[in-house]
GROMACS .gro file of C-alpha atoms in nm:
model
  176
    1UNK     CA    1   1.724   2.637   0.432
    2UNK     CA    2   1.579   2.437   0.139
    3UNK     CA    3   1.205   2.373   0.196
    4UNK     CA    4   1.275   1.956   0.350
    5UNK     CA    5   1.555   2.058   0.537
    6UNK     CA    6   1.287   2.380   0.746
    7UNK     CA    7   1.064   1.999   0.737
    8UNK     CA    8   1.283   1.763   0.984
    9UNK     CA    9   1.389   1.594   0.653
   10UNK     CA   10   1.824   1.547   0.621
   11UNK     CA   11   1.944   1.604   0.363
   12UNK     CA   12   2.064   1.346   0.086
   13UNK     CA   13   2.431   1.247   0.124
   14UNK     CA   14   2.492   0.958  -0.085
   15UNK     CA   15   2.336   0.681  -0.285
   16UNK     CA   16   2.351   0.448   0.047
   17UNK     CA   17   1.943   0.402   0.067
   18UNK     CA   18   1.838   0.495   0.399
   19UNK     CA   19   1.574   0.335   0.619
   20UNK     CA   20   1.262   0.585   0.652
   21UNK     CA   21   1.055   0.560   1.007
   22UNK     CA   22   0.640   0.672   0.951
   23UNK     CA   23   0.641   1.046   0.979
   24UNK     CA   24   0.908   1.053   0.760
   25UNK     CA   25   0.733   0.811   0.474
   26UNK     CA   26   0.419   0.975   0.533
   27UNK     CA   27   0.583   1.384   0.424
   28UNK     CA   28   0.732   1.195   0.143
   29UNK     CA   29   0.393   1.014   0.012
   30UNK     CA   30   0.198   1.324   0.088
   31UNK     CA   31   0.398   1.525  -0.115
   32UNK     CA   32   0.432   1.341  -0.402
   33UNK     CA   33   0.049   1.273  -0.424
   34UNK     CA   34   0.003   1.600  -0.375
   35UNK     CA   35   0.254   1.734  -0.649
   36UNK     CA   36   0.044   1.476  -0.894
   37UNK     CA   37  -0.256   1.614  -0.806
   38UNK     CA   38  -0.117   1.982  -0.896
   39UNK     CA   39  -0.003   1.812  -1.211
   40UNK     CA   40  -0.350   1.675  -1.256
   41UNK     CA   41  -0.564   2.042  -1.159
   42UNK     CA   42  -0.305   2.211  -1.419
   43UNK     CA   43  -0.384   2.003  -1.690
   44UNK     CA   44  -0.753   1.965  -1.662
   45UNK     CA   45  -0.915   1.995  -1.928
   46UNK     CA   46  -0.621   1.717  -2.129
   47UNK     CA   47  -0.650   1.456  -1.900
   48UNK     CA   48  -0.930   1.173  -1.842
   49UNK     CA   49  -0.915   1.208  -1.453
   50UNK     CA   50  -1.189   0.872  -1.403
   51UNK     CA   51  -0.908   0.620  -1.705
   52UNK     CA   52  -0.574   0.793  -1.570
   53UNK     CA   53  -0.682   0.744  -1.149
   54UNK     CA   54  -0.748   0.363  -1.242
   55UNK     CA   55  -0.452   0.342  -1.467
   56UNK     CA   56  -0.235   0.486  -1.229
   57UNK     CA   57  -0.382   0.275  -0.852
   58UNK     CA   58  -0.337  -0.026  -1.119
   59UNK     CA   59   0.004   0.035  -1.215
   60UNK     CA   60   0.156   0.128  -0.873
   61UNK     CA   61  -0.093  -0.185  -0.724
   62UNK     CA   62   0.125  -0.377  -0.936
   63UNK     CA   63   0.470  -0.204  -0.860
   64UNK     CA   64   0.384  -0.212  -0.477
   65UNK     CA   65   0.365  -0.619  -0.559
   66UNK     CA   66   0.678  -0.566  -0.715
   67UNK     CA   67   0.901  -0.381  -0.469
   68UNK     CA   68   0.743  -0.640  -0.180
   69UNK     CA   69   0.941  -0.922  -0.397
   70UNK     CA   70   0.627  -1.089  -0.407
   71UNK     CA   71   0.491  -1.322  -0.713
   72UNK     CA   72   0.191  -1.492  -0.769
   73UNK     CA   73   0.277  -1.810  -0.912
   74UNK     CA   74  -0.058  -1.930  -0.999
   75UNK     CA   75  -0.242  -1.910  -1.339
   76UNK     CA   76  -0.505  -1.670  -1.195
   77UNK     CA   77  -0.300  -1.432  -1.438
   78UNK     CA   78  -0.343  -1.671  -1.690
   79UNK     CA   79  -0.686  -1.704  -1.694
   80UNK     CA   80  -0.801  -1.351  -1.656
   81UNK     CA   81  -0.624  -1.251  -2.004
   82UNK     CA   82  -0.889  -1.534  -2.108
   83UNK     CA   83  -1.059  -1.416  -2.381
   84UNK     CA   84  -1.371  -1.727  -2.303
   85UNK     CA   85  -1.548  -1.780  -2.056
   86UNK     CA   86  -1.413  -1.996  -1.786
   87UNK     CA   87  -1.615  -2.245  -1.585
   88UNK     CA   88  -1.751  -2.265  -1.218
   89UNK     CA   89  -1.435  -2.497  -1.122
   90UNK     CA   90  -1.172  -2.220  -1.294
   91UNK     CA   91  -1.307  -1.949  -1.157
   92UNK     CA   92  -1.332  -2.096  -0.764
   93UNK     CA   93  -0.985  -2.162  -0.827
   94UNK     CA   94  -0.859  -1.840  -0.959
   95UNK     CA   95  -1.029  -1.703  -0.678
   96UNK     CA   96  -0.875  -1.966  -0.396
   97UNK     CA   97  -0.523  -1.810  -0.560
   98UNK     CA   98  -0.601  -1.387  -0.534
   99UNK     CA   99  -0.689  -1.468  -0.192
  100UNK     CA  100  -0.445  -1.687  -0.104
  101UNK     CA  101  -0.213  -1.399  -0.278
  102UNK     CA  102  -0.366  -1.147  -0.039
  103UNK     CA  103  -0.318  -1.268   0.265
  104UNK     CA  104   0.084  -1.319   0.141
  105UNK     CA  105   0.018  -0.902   0.062
  106UNK     CA  106  -0.112  -0.814   0.413
  107UNK     CA  107   0.129  -1.025   0.610
  108UNK     CA  108   0.402  -0.852   0.368
  109UNK     CA  109   0.266  -0.501   0.421
  110UNK     CA  110   0.258  -0.603   0.854
  111UNK     CA  111   0.649  -0.686   0.838
  112UNK     CA  112   0.746  -0.446   0.664
  113UNK     CA  113   0.603  -0.202   0.888
  114UNK     CA  114   0.349   0.010   0.657
  115UNK     CA  115   0.060  -0.106   0.878
  116UNK     CA  116   0.018  -0.266   1.202
  117UNK     CA  117  -0.252  -0.564   1.127
  118UNK     CA  118  -0.395  -0.671   0.863
  119UNK     CA  119  -0.707  -0.921   0.829
  120UNK     CA  120  -0.872  -1.054   0.557
  121UNK     CA  121  -1.265  -1.142   0.653
  122UNK     CA  122  -1.410  -1.513   0.607
  123UNK     CA  123  -1.520  -1.603   0.288
  124UNK     CA  124  -1.871  -1.871   0.300
  125UNK     CA  125  -1.849  -2.137   0.054
  126UNK     CA  126  -2.147  -2.095  -0.004
  127UNK     CA  127  -2.100  -1.750  -0.130
  128UNK     CA  128  -1.808  -1.802  -0.344
  129UNK     CA  129  -2.047  -2.070  -0.510
  130UNK     CA  130  -2.363  -1.859  -0.587
  131UNK     CA  131  -2.061  -1.627  -0.760
  132UNK     CA  132  -1.894  -1.877  -0.949
  133UNK     CA  133  -2.163  -1.930  -1.112
  134UNK     CA  134  -2.379  -1.551  -1.168
  135UNK     CA  135  -2.584  -1.589  -0.843
  136UNK     CA  136  -2.432  -1.294  -0.622
  137UNK     CA  137  -2.182  -1.074  -0.608
  138UNK     CA  138  -1.892  -1.131  -0.372
  139UNK     CA  139  -1.793  -0.905  -0.122
  140UNK     CA  140  -1.546  -0.946   0.166
  141UNK     CA  141  -1.287  -0.717   0.413
  142UNK     CA  142  -0.930  -0.655   0.397
  143UNK     CA  143  -0.891  -0.463   0.718
  144UNK     CA  144  -0.561  -0.213   0.759
  145UNK     CA  145  -0.492  -0.106   1.072
  146UNK     CA  146  -0.229   0.177   1.185
  147UNK     CA  147  -0.187   0.268   0.813
  148UNK     CA  148   0.151   0.475   0.773
  149UNK     CA  149   0.024   0.666   0.503
  150UNK     CA  150  -0.332   0.771   0.661
  151UNK     CA  151  -0.177   1.105   0.779
  152UNK     CA  152  -0.182   1.136   0.397
  153UNK     CA  153  -0.450   1.008   0.309
  154UNK     CA  154  -0.702   1.230   0.512
  155UNK     CA  155  -0.552   1.524   0.489
  156UNK     CA  156  -0.539   1.491   0.073
  157UNK     CA  157  -0.843   1.352   0.103
  158UNK     CA  158  -0.963   1.766   0.326
  159UNK     CA  159  -0.800   1.996   0.058
  160UNK     CA  160  -1.018   1.799  -0.205
  161UNK     CA  161  -0.814   1.612  -0.339
  162UNK     CA  162  -0.952   1.289  -0.538
  163UNK     CA  163  -0.581   1.119  -0.550
  164UNK     CA  164  -0.426   0.971  -0.251
  165UNK     CA  165  -0.228   0.723  -0.135
  166UNK     CA  166  -0.446   0.418  -0.065
  167UNK     CA  167  -0.137   0.113  -0.147
  168UNK     CA  168  -0.332  -0.153   0.058
  169UNK     CA  169  -0.625  -0.063  -0.214
  170UNK     CA  170  -0.408  -0.038  -0.492
  171UNK     CA  171  -0.221  -0.348  -0.407
  172UNK     CA  172  -0.500  -0.556  -0.311
  173UNK     CA  173  -0.727  -0.462  -0.638
  174UNK     CA  174  -0.399  -0.508  -0.827
  175UNK     CA  175  -0.376  -0.904  -0.658
  176UNK     CA  176  -0.756  -0.941  -0.827
   0.00000   0.00000   0.00000
C-alpha cells in the first residue's frame, strides 16, 4: 500500500474537491513543508535561506488571502509601493485599512475552520499617532487559538526545521 493509504488517507478517485478534516489537512501540510525543508537542506549551498523564507512566506500569505477570496479595497497597496515619504495622516489611514483587513482575515480563518478563535488586541490611538510621526514602534497581537496546523508546526520545529506552516502569520504579514 502507498504511504498515504497507510497513514489513513484515502486515495484520490477523481477530480472532485474533497472536504478535508483537521487531522488530514494537518498531515498534508506537514508532508508538504517537510518536503520543502528537505529540498532546501539538499541545496543549502545554493539557496539563501533568509531571502527564500521571506519571499516564500510573503507569496504564500498573498495566495492564502486570494484563496480565501479576500481583497483589500483600499489604496494601501498603492501607498506601500510609493517612493515618496508619506504624511502622518496617510500612514494612519493606511494602517487603519490594514487593521480592518486583518480583522477580515481573522474572521475568514475562523469561518473556514483554520482556527477556532481569532482576536486582535486593541490599539491605542495615541500609540498610532506616535508611530505615524516616527516617534515609536507600534505593536499589536493577533491571537489565533486552535490553529489546525499547530501539530505540524510543532513537529517541524522539534525536528529542527526553520520553515513551518504558520498561515495566520503569513496572511497577516502580507496584509501589512
